[in-house]
Coordinates of C-alpha atoms in Angstrom, one line a residue:
M1 CA 0.2 41.9 8.2
L2 CA 3.2 40.4 6.4
A3 CA 2.5 38.5 3.2
A4 CA 3.1 34.8 3.3
T5 CA 6.4 33.7 1.7
M6 CA 5.9 32.1 -1.6
P7 CA 8.1 29.3 -2.9
K8 CA 10.9 29.9 -5.4
A9 CA 10.4 28.4 -8.8
I10 CA 13.5 26.5 -10.0
S11 CA 14.2 24.0 -12.8
A12 CA 14.6 20.3 -12.0
H13 CA 18.4 20.3 -12.7
E14 CA 18.9 22.9 -9.9
V15 CA 17.5 20.5 -7.3
P16 CA 20.6 18.3 -6.8
A17 CA 22.6 21.4 -5.7
L18 CA 20.3 21.8 -2.7
L19 CA 21.4 18.5 -1.2
R20 CA 24.4 18.1 1.1
P21 CA 26.3 15.1 2.5
G22 CA 24.8 13.9 5.7
M23 CA 21.3 15.1 4.9
T24 CA 18.2 12.9 5.4
V25 CA 15.9 13.2 2.4
F26 CA 12.3 11.9 2.3
I27 CA 10.9 11.0 -1.1
Q28 CA 7.2 10.6 -1.6
G29 CA 6.0 7.3 -3.0
S30 CA 2.9 5.7 -4.6
T31 CA 1.2 7.9 -7.1
G32 CA 2.9 11.0 -5.7
Q33 CA 6.4 9.9 -6.7
P34 CA 8.2 13.1 -7.8
T35 CA 9.5 11.7 -11.1
A36 CA 11.1 14.9 -12.4
L37 CA 13.0 15.4 -9.2
L38 CA 14.2 11.8 -9.2
D39 CA 15.3 12.0 -12.8
A40 CA 17.4 15.1 -11.9
L41 CA 19.1 13.2 -9.0
K42 CA 19.9 10.3 -11.3
A43 CA 21.5 12.7 -13.7
A44 CA 23.7 14.2 -10.9
P45 CA 25.0 11.3 -8.9
E46 CA 27.5 13.3 -6.8
A47 CA 24.5 15.1 -5.2
S48 CA 23.6 11.9 -3.4
R49 CA 27.1 11.4 -1.8
D50 CA 26.5 10.4 1.8
V51 CA 22.8 11.3 1.6
H52 CA 20.4 9.2 3.6
Y53 CA 17.1 8.6 1.7
V54 CA 13.9 7.6 3.5
V55 CA 11.2 6.2 1.3
C56 CA 8.0 4.1 1.4
F57 CA 8.2 3.0 -2.3
L58 CA 5.8 0.3 -3.4
P59 CA 7.3 -2.7 -5.3
G60 CA 6.0 -2.7 -8.8
V61 CA 5.0 0.9 -8.6
N62 CA 8.0 2.9 -7.4
D63 CA 10.9 0.6 -8.4
V64 CA 13.6 3.3 -8.2
D65 CA 16.2 2.4 -5.6
P66 CA 17.7 5.6 -4.1
S67 CA 20.7 3.6 -2.7
E68 CA 21.8 3.2 -6.3
L69 CA 22.1 7.0 -6.9
H70 CA 25.6 7.0 -5.4
E71 CA 27.9 4.4 -4.0
T72 CA 27.8 6.1 -0.6
A73 CA 24.0 6.9 -0.6
K74 CA 22.1 5.3 2.3
L75 CA 18.5 4.2 2.3
T76 CA 15.8 3.5 4.9
T77 CA 13.0 1.5 3.4
F78 CA 9.9 -0.4 4.5
F79 CA 9.6 -2.6 1.4
Q80 CA 12.5 -4.5 -0.3
Y81 CA 12.7 -5.1 -4.0
G82 CA 15.2 -5.3 -6.7
N83 CA 18.8 -5.7 -5.5
M84 CA 18.5 -4.1 -2.2
S85 CA 19.6 -7.2 -0.4
D86 CA 22.8 -7.4 -2.5
P87 CA 25.7 -8.0 0.0
G88 CA 27.6 -5.2 -1.5
R89 CA 24.9 -2.7 -0.5
A90 CA 23.5 -4.4 2.6
H91 CA 25.4 -2.0 4.9
R92 CA 23.8 1.0 3.2
V93 CA 20.2 -0.3 3.1
R94 CA 18.1 -0.2 6.3
F95 CA 15.0 -2.3 6.0
L96 CA 12.5 -1.6 8.7
P97 CA 9.8 -4.3 9.1
Q98 CA 6.7 -2.2 10.0
H99 CA 3.0 -2.2 9.5
Y100 CA 1.7 0.8 7.5
S101 CA 0.5 2.3 10.7
G102 CA 4.0 1.8 12.2
I103 CA 5.6 3.5 9.2
W104 CA 3.5 6.6 9.9
Q105 CA 4.6 6.6 13.5
Y106 CA 8.2 6.3 12.5
L107 CA 8.1 9.1 10.0
S108 CA 6.1 11.4 12.2
A109 CA 8.3 11.0 15.3
F110 CA 11.7 9.2 14.9
E111 CA 13.4 10.3 11.7
P112 CA 14.5 13.9 11.4
I113 CA 14.0 15.1 7.9
D114 CA 16.2 17.7 6.2
V115 CA 14.5 17.7 2.8
A116 CA 11.2 16.4 1.6
L117 CA 10.7 15.8 -2.1
I118 CA 7.0 15.7 -3.0
Q119 CA 4.5 16.1 -5.8
V120 CA 1.5 18.4 -5.9
A121 CA -1.2 19.4 -8.4
P122 CA -1.2 22.9 -10.0
P123 CA -2.0 25.5 -7.4
Q124 CA -5.3 27.3 -7.1
G125 CA -4.8 30.6 -5.3
D126 CA -2.4 30.2 -2.4
Q127 CA -3.1 26.4 -2.0
A128 CA -1.8 23.3 -3.9
S129 CA -3.7 20.0 -3.8
V130 CA -1.7 16.9 -3.0
G131 CA -3.8 15.3 -5.7
C132 CA -4.2 11.5 -5.8
S133 CA -1.6 10.6 -3.2
L134 CA -1.9 11.7 0.4
D135 CA -0.6 8.6 2.3
F136 CA 2.5 9.6 4.3
Q137 CA 3.1 13.1 3.1
P138 CA 1.6 14.9 6.2
A139 CA 3.8 12.9 8.5
V140 CA 6.9 14.7 7.3
L141 CA 5.7 18.0 5.8
D142 CA 5.7 20.0 9.0
R143 CA 9.0 18.5 10.2
A144 CA 11.1 18.9 7.0
K145 CA 13.5 21.8 7.1
L146 CA 13.2 22.2 3.3
V147 CA 10.3 21.2 1.1
I148 CA 10.8 20.8 -2.7
A149 CA 7.6 20.1 -4.7
E150 CA 7.2 19.3 -8.3
I151 CA 4.0 20.8 -9.7
N152 CA 2.8 18.2 -12.1
R153 CA 0.2 19.5 -14.6
S154 CA -1.0 15.9 -15.0
M155 CA -1.9 15.5 -11.3
P156 CA -5.6 15.9 -10.7
A157 CA -6.9 17.9 -7.7
P158 CA -9.9 15.9 -6.4
P159 CA -12.3 18.0 -4.4
R160 CA -11.8 16.1 -1.2
S161 CA -8.1 15.7 -1.2
A162 CA -5.8 17.7 1.1
T163 CA -4.2 21.0 0.2
I164 CA -0.9 22.6 1.2
P165 CA -0.4 26.3 1.6
L166 CA 2.2 27.4 -0.9
S167 CA 3.9 29.2 1.9
K168 CA 4.9 25.7 3.3
L169 CA 6.9 25.0 0.1
D170 CA 10.4 26.3 -0.3
Y171 CA 11.0 25.4 -3.9
V172 CA 8.7 24.3 -6.8
V173 CA 9.5 22.7 -10.1
E174 CA 6.9 22.8 -12.8
C175 CA 6.6 19.7 -14.9
D176 CA 4.2 17.5 -16.8
H177 CA 4.6 13.8 -16.7
P178 CA 2.0 10.9 -16.6
L179 CA 1.1 9.3 -13.3
P180 CA 2.1 5.7 -12.8
Q181 CA 0.1 3.4 -15.1
I182 CA -0.5 0.1 -13.2
V183 CA -2.5 -2.3 -15.3
S184 CA -4.2 -5.1 -13.3
G185 CA -4.7 -7.3 -16.4
T186 CA -7.3 -10.0 -16.9
A187 CA -7.7 -12.7 -14.2
G188 CA -7.5 -16.3 -15.3
E189 CA -9.9 -19.1 -14.3
T190 CA -8.2 -19.8 -11.0
L191 CA -8.4 -16.2 -9.8
Q192 CA -11.9 -15.9 -11.1
T193 CA -12.9 -18.9 -9.0
I194 CA -11.2 -17.5 -5.9
A195 CA -13.0 -14.2 -6.5
G196 CA -16.3 -16.0 -6.6
H197 CA -15.6 -17.6 -3.2
V198 CA -14.6 -14.3 -1.7
A199 CA -17.7 -12.6 -3.1
T200 CA -19.9 -15.0 -1.0
L201 CA -18.5 -13.4 2.1
V202 CA -19.5 -9.9 1.1
R203 CA -23.0 -8.7 1.6
D204 CA -25.0 -5.6 0.7
G205 CA -24.0 -2.6 2.8
D206 CA -20.5 -3.9 3.7
T207 CA -17.5 -1.7 3.6
V208 CA -14.6 -3.3 1.7
Q209 CA -10.8 -2.9 1.7
C210 CA -9.1 -4.5 -1.3
G211 CA -5.7 -3.9 -2.9
I212 CA -4.5 -3.7 -6.5
G213 CA -3.8 -6.4 -9.0
Q214 CA -5.5 -9.2 -10.9
L215 CA -7.1 -10.9 -7.9
P216 CA -8.4 -7.8 -6.2
A217 CA -9.8 -6.6 -9.5
A218 CA -11.5 -9.9 -10.0
I219 CA -13.0 -9.8 -6.5
L220 CA -14.4 -6.3 -7.0
A221 CA -15.8 -7.3 -10.4
A222 CA -17.7 -10.1 -8.6
L223 CA -19.4 -7.6 -6.4
T224 CA -21.1 -5.5 -9.1
D225 CA -24.5 -7.0 -8.1
R226 CA -24.2 -5.9 -4.5
R227 CA -25.7 -2.6 -3.3
D228 CA -24.5 0.1 -1.0
I229 CA -20.9 -1.2 -0.8
G230 CA -18.5 1.2 0.9
V231 CA -14.7 1.6 0.7
Q232 CA -12.1 2.3 3.3
G233 CA -8.5 1.4 2.4
G234 CA -5.1 2.3 1.3
M235 CA -6.1 2.9 -2.3
V236 CA -8.8 3.0 -5.0
A237 CA -8.0 1.4 -8.3
D238 CA -9.5 0.9 -11.8
A239 CA -11.9 -1.8 -10.6
M240 CA -13.6 0.7 -8.3
V241 CA -14.7 2.7 -11.3
D242 CA -16.6 -0.3 -12.7
L243 CA -18.1 -1.0 -9.3
A244 CA -19.4 2.5 -9.1
A245 CA -20.7 2.4 -12.7
A246 CA -22.7 -0.8 -11.8
G247 CA -24.5 1.2 -9.0
A248 CA -22.9 -0.9 -6.3
L249 CA -20.6 1.7 -4.7
T250 CA -22.5 4.2 -2.5
G251 CA -21.2 3.9 1.0
A252 CA -24.7 4.7 2.2
R253 CA -24.6 2.3 5.1
K254 CA -21.2 3.1 6.5
T255 CA -21.3 3.8 10.2
I256 CA -18.6 6.6 9.8
D257 CA -17.9 8.7 6.7
T258 CA -21.3 7.7 5.5
G259 CA -21.7 8.2 1.7
L260 CA -17.9 8.6 1.3
Q261 CA -15.3 6.3 -0.1
V262 CA -12.1 6.7 1.9
C263 CA -8.6 6.1 0.6
G264 CA -5.0 7.3 0.9
A265 CA -4.3 7.2 -2.9
A266 CA -5.7 6.5 -6.3
L267 CA -3.5 4.0 -8.1
G268 CA -4.0 2.4 -11.5
T269 CA -4.3 3.9 -14.9
D270 CA -5.8 7.1 -16.2
K271 CA -9.2 5.4 -15.8
V272 CA -9.1 5.8 -12.1
Y273 CA -7.2 9.1 -12.1
D274 CA -9.9 10.7 -14.4
W275 CA -12.6 9.1 -12.2
V276 CA -11.5 10.7 -8.9
R277 CA -10.8 14.1 -10.5
D278 CA -14.2 15.6 -9.8
R279 CA -15.9 13.2 -7.5
E280 CA -17.2 14.7 -4.2
D281 CA -17.6 11.2 -2.6
I282 CA -13.9 10.2 -2.7
L283 CA -12.3 11.3 0.5
F284 CA -8.5 11.2 0.6
K285 CA -7.0 10.7 4.1
P286 CA -3.5 10.0 5.4
V287 CA -2.3 6.6 6.6
S288 CA -2.9 7.8 10.2
Y289 CA -6.6 7.5 9.4
T290 CA -6.9 4.9 6.7
H291 CA -4.8 2.3 8.5
D292 CA -5.7 3.1 12.1
V293 CA -7.2 0.0 13.7
R294 CA -9.3 2.2 16.0
V295 CA -10.9 3.9 13.0
I296 CA -11.5 0.7 11.1
A297 CA -13.1 -0.9 14.2
Q298 CA -15.8 1.8 14.1
I299 CA -17.0 0.6 10.7
D300 CA -19.6 -2.1 11.1
N301 CA -19.5 -5.0 8.6
F302 CA -16.0 -4.1 7.5
V303 CA -14.4 -6.7 5.1
S304 CA -10.7 -6.7 4.5
V305 CA -9.4 -8.7 1.6
N306 CA -5.6 -9.3 1.2
S307 CA -3.3 -11.8 -0.3
V308 CA -0.2 -13.6 1.0
L309 CA 2.5 -15.9 -0.4
E310 CA 1.8 -18.9 1.8
V311 CA -0.2 -20.1 4.8
D312 CA 0.9 -22.9 7.1
L313 CA -1.4 -25.4 8.8
T314 CA -1.5 -23.4 12.0
G315 CA -2.9 -20.5 10.1
Q316 CA 0.1 -18.2 10.2
A317 CA 0.9 -16.4 6.9
N318 CA 4.0 -15.2 5.1
A319 CA 3.4 -12.2 2.7
E320 CA 7.0 -11.0 2.2
T321 CA 9.7 -13.6 1.8
V322 CA 10.5 -16.1 -0.9
N323 CA 13.2 -18.8 -0.4
G324 CA 14.3 -16.8 2.7
R325 CA 14.8 -13.6 0.7
Q326 CA 12.9 -10.5 1.6
I327 CA 11.0 -9.3 -1.5
S328 CA 8.4 -6.9 -0.1
G329 CA 7.1 -5.8 3.3
T330 CA 4.2 -6.3 5.6
G331 CA 2.4 -3.2 4.4
G332 CA -1.2 -2.7 5.7
L333 CA -2.0 -6.4 5.9
V334 CA -2.2 -6.7 9.7
D335 CA -3.7 -3.2 10.2
F336 CA -6.7 -4.2 8.1
V337 CA -6.9 -7.8 9.4
R338 CA -7.0 -6.6 13.0
G339 CA -9.4 -3.7 12.3
A340 CA -11.8 -6.1 10.5
R341 CA -11.7 -8.5 13.4
M342 CA -12.5 -5.8 15.8
A343 CA -15.4 -4.3 13.8
R344 CA -18.9 -5.3 14.6
G345 CA -19.8 -7.9 11.9
G346 CA -16.3 -7.5 10.4
R347 CA -14.6 -10.2 8.4
S348 CA -11.0 -10.6 7.3
V349 CA -10.2 -12.6 4.2
I350 CA -6.8 -13.9 3.1
A351 CA -7.1 -15.0 -0.5
L352 CA -4.5 -16.9 -2.5
P353 CA -4.1 -19.5 -5.2
A354 CA -3.5 -22.9 -3.8
T355 CA -0.3 -23.5 -5.8
A356 CA 2.6 -21.7 -7.4
A357 CA 5.1 -22.6 -10.1
K358 CA 2.4 -23.9 -12.4
G359 CA 1.0 -26.3 -9.8
K360 CA 4.4 -27.7 -8.6
I361 CA 4.4 -25.9 -5.2
S362 CA 1.6 -25.8 -2.7
R363 CA 1.0 -22.4 -1.0
I364 CA -0.9 -24.2 1.8
V365 CA 2.1 -25.7 3.6
R366 CA 2.9 -27.8 6.7
E367 CA 5.4 -25.2 7.9
L368 CA 6.3 -21.8 6.4
S369 CA 9.3 -22.0 4.1
A370 CA 12.8 -22.0 5.5
G371 CA 13.8 -18.4 6.3
A372 CA 10.2 -17.2 5.9
V373 CA 8.8 -14.6 8.3
V374 CA 5.4 -14.6 10.0
S375 CA 3.7 -11.5 8.4
C376 CA 0.3 -12.3 10.1
P377 CA 0.1 -14.4 13.2
R378 CA -2.3 -17.4 13.4
A379 CA -4.4 -15.8 16.1
D380 CA -5.3 -12.9 13.7
I381 CA -6.3 -15.0 10.7
D382 CA -10.0 -15.2 10.0
Y383 CA -11.0 -16.6 6.6
V384 CA -8.5 -18.2 4.2
V385 CA -9.8 -18.7 0.6
T386 CA -8.3 -20.6 -2.3
E387 CA -9.9 -21.8 -5.6
Y388 CA -10.8 -25.0 -3.7
G389 CA -12.9 -23.3 -1.0
I390 CA -13.1 -21.4 2.2
A391 CA -11.6 -22.1 5.7
H392 CA -12.9 -20.2 8.7
L393 CA -10.3 -20.5 11.3
P394 CA -11.2 -18.7 14.6
P395 CA -13.7 -21.3 15.9
L396 CA -11.3 -24.2 15.1
S397 CA -8.7 -25.9 17.3
T398 CA -5.2 -26.3 16.0
A399 CA -6.0 -29.8 14.7
E400 CA -9.3 -28.7 13.2
R401 CA -7.8 -25.7 11.4
A402 CA -5.0 -27.9 10.0
A403 CA -7.7 -30.2 8.5
A404 CA -9.7 -27.3 7.2
L405 CA -6.7 -25.7 5.5
A406 CA -5.7 -29.1 4.0
E407 CA -9.2 -29.3 2.4
I408 CA -8.6 -26.1 0.5
A409 CA -5.2 -27.0 -0.7
A410 CA -4.7 -28.4 -4.2
P411 CA -5.8 -32.1 -4.3
D412 CA -2.3 -33.3 -5.2
F413 CA -0.9 -32.0 -1.9
R414 CA -3.8 -32.9 0.5
D415 CA -2.6 -36.3 1.6
E416 CA 0.9 -35.0 2.4
L417 CA -0.6 -32.2 4.4
R418 CA -2.9 -34.4 6.4
R419 CA -0.1 -36.7 7.6
G420 CA 0.9 -36.0 11.2
S421 CA 0.2 -33.0 13.3
P422 CA 1.2 -29.4 12.5
V423 CA 4.1 -27.8 14.3

């Protein structure tokens, strides 16, 4: 039997020479961003001439814009941030509005990949763990003609994360750099109040999906007195560590993956990266599993908790545009909202402060802002929560839901919202 082909070890500065004009290059995002490879591309801008980059970079986490690597570089992205919408670059940036589940389908079927740039943990034997970030990697790995992996000595190899045979890698670059450090910070009084309201909707034995940031962290902190909470979502963050330490996180009543906490990535600070390092109960799965509505619907008492920018009086929500400008993407919002609504005993929660701009702007609005998009349709919305209370929309008529949403708006805006009928 022939021995498997092993990858060639190269230095990071040799990577740009492997790219050619016209290539389509996938770059892994989230915690798996191959920082050393990106730094090498930044230092050699000519390597990106007429290269088409495909990324699922998360705003606030992976803020590198590959279309800035060269004036002819092109980009396909599923989130917008920074200056991507600048008119001078608009013709080189393709923004695809997709749910997370749709991004997986696109990457696994529609976009031919010449080169994949990924990150892995130090190999053990003939396998390398993908570490704390699985997400979309499997969608492109078997389809890429060339796979270049940075082996990051700082990337942990959790026991239940996926592994890649070294024979699937063409080139490897050894490096040692910290993983992204995303600090949620301390939630103020308003977010603490919202978290308290959301906590009343979560019971012992529920399975929860919650994102990252001050509000999600506050919500999870409000659940430390619960028992047998499970997790199924896109990520686990620092707040999950505290939930586990309080004895709340066991997943013992999950109807699938019983006793396991399922995620696509760990994302936060070293607190969560160190926590997942040796845990046998953290199961890393790709987006094709974590965001599949059919999978989520099998989890009894599944509770999704997400935030948006504004909700209008019909119940439709905008999570991605401000003043008509695209600043993010839909992400996994609708995947989790619909999965929760389909699950037996499931609940979907949209949580947001009632105002923005230090109380000057209501986030419960008569109509969505000019140029705003509908990220989540009104027929999908379940619970809406602000610091002023909870509105449960499915049993309500259009007039009744408008009244219920006005009641959880900030008091200064309620009279205005109550006038007339919603569009």
